[in-house]
XYZ file of C-alpha atoms in Angstrom:
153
model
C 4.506 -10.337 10.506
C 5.882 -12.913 12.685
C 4.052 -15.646 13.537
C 4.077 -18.446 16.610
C 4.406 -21.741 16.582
C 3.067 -24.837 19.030
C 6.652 -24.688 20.102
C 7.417 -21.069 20.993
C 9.130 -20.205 18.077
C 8.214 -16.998 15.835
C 8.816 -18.137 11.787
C 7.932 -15.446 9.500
C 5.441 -15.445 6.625
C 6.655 -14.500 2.988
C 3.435 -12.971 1.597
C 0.552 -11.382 3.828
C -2.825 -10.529 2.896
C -3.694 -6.530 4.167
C -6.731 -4.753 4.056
C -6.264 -1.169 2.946
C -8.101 1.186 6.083
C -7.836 4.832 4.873
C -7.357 7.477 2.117
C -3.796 8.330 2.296
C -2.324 6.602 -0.780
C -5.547 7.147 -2.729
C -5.469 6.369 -6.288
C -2.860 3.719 -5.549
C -5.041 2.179 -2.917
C -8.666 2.780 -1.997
C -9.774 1.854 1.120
C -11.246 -1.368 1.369
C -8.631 -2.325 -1.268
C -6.674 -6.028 -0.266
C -2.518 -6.015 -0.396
C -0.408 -8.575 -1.060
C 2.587 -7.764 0.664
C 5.997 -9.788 0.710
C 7.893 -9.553 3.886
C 11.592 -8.721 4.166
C 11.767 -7.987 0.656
C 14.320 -5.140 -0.602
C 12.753 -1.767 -0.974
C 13.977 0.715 -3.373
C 13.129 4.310 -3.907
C 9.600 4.765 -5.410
C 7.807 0.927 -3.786
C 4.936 1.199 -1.397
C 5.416 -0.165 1.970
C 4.272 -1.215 4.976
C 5.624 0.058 8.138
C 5.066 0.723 11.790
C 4.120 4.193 12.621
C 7.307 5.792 14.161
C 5.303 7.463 16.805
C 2.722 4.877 17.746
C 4.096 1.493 17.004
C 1.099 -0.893 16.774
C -0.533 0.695 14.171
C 0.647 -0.456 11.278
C 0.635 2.328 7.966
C 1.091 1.884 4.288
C 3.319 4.648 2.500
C 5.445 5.030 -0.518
C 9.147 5.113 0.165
C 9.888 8.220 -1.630
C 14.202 8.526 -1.164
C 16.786 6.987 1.617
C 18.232 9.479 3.678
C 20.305 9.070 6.917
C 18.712 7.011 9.466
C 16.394 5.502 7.122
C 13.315 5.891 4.831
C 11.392 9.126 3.326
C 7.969 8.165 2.990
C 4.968 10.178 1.534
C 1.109 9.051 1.288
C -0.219 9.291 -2.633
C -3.413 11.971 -1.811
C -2.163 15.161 -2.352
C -5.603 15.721 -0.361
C -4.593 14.365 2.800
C -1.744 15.704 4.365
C -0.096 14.547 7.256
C 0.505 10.865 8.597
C 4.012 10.597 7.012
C 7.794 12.114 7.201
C 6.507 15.312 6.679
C 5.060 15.094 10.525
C 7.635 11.934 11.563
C 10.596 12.462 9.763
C 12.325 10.132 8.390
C 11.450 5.977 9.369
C 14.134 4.126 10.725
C 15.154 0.993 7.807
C 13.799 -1.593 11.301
C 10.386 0.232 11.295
C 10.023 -1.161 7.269
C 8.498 -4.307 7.358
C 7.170 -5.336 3.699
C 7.096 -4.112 0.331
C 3.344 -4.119 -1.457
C 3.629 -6.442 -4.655
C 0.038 -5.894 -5.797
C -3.627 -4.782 -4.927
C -7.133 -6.336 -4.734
C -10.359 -4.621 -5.205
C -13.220 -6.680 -3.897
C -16.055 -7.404 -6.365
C -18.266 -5.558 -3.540
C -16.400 -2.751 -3.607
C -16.561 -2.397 -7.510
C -20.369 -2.748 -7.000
C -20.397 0.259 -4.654
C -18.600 2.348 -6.928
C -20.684 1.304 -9.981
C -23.750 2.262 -8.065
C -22.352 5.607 -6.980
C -22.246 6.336 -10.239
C -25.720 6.232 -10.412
C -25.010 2.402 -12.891
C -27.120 -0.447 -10.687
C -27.252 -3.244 -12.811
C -23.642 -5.379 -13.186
C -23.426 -6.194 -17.430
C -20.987 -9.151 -18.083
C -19.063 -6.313 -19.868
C -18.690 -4.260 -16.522
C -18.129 -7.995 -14.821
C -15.196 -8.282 -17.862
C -13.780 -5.334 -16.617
C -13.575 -5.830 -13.217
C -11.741 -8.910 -13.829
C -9.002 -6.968 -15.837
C -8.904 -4.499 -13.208
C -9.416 -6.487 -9.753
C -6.019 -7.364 -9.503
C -3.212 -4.921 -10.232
C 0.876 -5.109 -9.126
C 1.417 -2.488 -7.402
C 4.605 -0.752 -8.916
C 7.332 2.072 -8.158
C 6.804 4.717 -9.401
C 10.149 6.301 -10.044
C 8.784 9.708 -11.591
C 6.857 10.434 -8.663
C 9.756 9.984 -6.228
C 11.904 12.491 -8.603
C 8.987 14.959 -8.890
C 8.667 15.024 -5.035
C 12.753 15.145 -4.632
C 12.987 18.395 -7.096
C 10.762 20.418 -4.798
């Protein structure tokens, strides 16, 4: 995202923190979930990115580039569950519209807590705190066999 500075100018930032808001790449990303995203990086078939809806510009939506086509990007949410919100309503997004590539994800110690006590499991062992170390932080990498699986169809 570009950024001002004192003097006018817009610089842009390599890396971006971004909260995930919705279900639509669920189990990638879980809402609530924290991005690290890397701006202007090269995208290739199968990464997760961040682009601006084709249709309403300032929202701002996080999809998996599935295949390039002419004109620009496929892109397709994870949830099988949750249809709509990508090309399949949009078409395909224009290469301009793709504005950073999703290196990894965070998932809030809170938010392990939440899910922990959904599970009906209240108290947090130093095991389950163990584990949410190894699993807080994650890359967040293309995943070439989906992007086949969906082309074949």
């Amino acid at each position: 995202m570009p950024e001002t500075t004192a003097d006018g100018r817009e610089t842009r930032v390599p890396f971006q923190l971004i909260e995930v808001d919705g279900p639509s790449m669920v189990p990638t990303l879980n809402p609530g979930d924290w991005m690290l995203v890397r701006h202007g990086a090269r995208v290739r078939p199968g990464d997760v990115v961040i682009l601006r809806h084709p249709l309403q510009q300032d929202l701002l939506v996080v999809k998996r580039a599935v295949e390039r086509r002419e004109g620009g990007w496929w892109v397709l949410g994870d949830n099988p569950y949750n249809a709509g919100g990508d090309s399949t309503v949009y078409g395909v997004v224009p290469e301009e519209l793709v504005l950073a590539r999703v290196r990894a994800r965070f998932r809030p110690l809170g938010r392990f807590r939440q899910e922990r006590e959904a599970q009906g499991r209240r108290q947090l062992s130093l095991a389950a705190l163990v584990s949410w170390t190894f699993l807080a932080v994650r890359p967040v990498l293309a995943d070439r066999s989906l992007s086949r699986r969906l082309r074949a169809r």
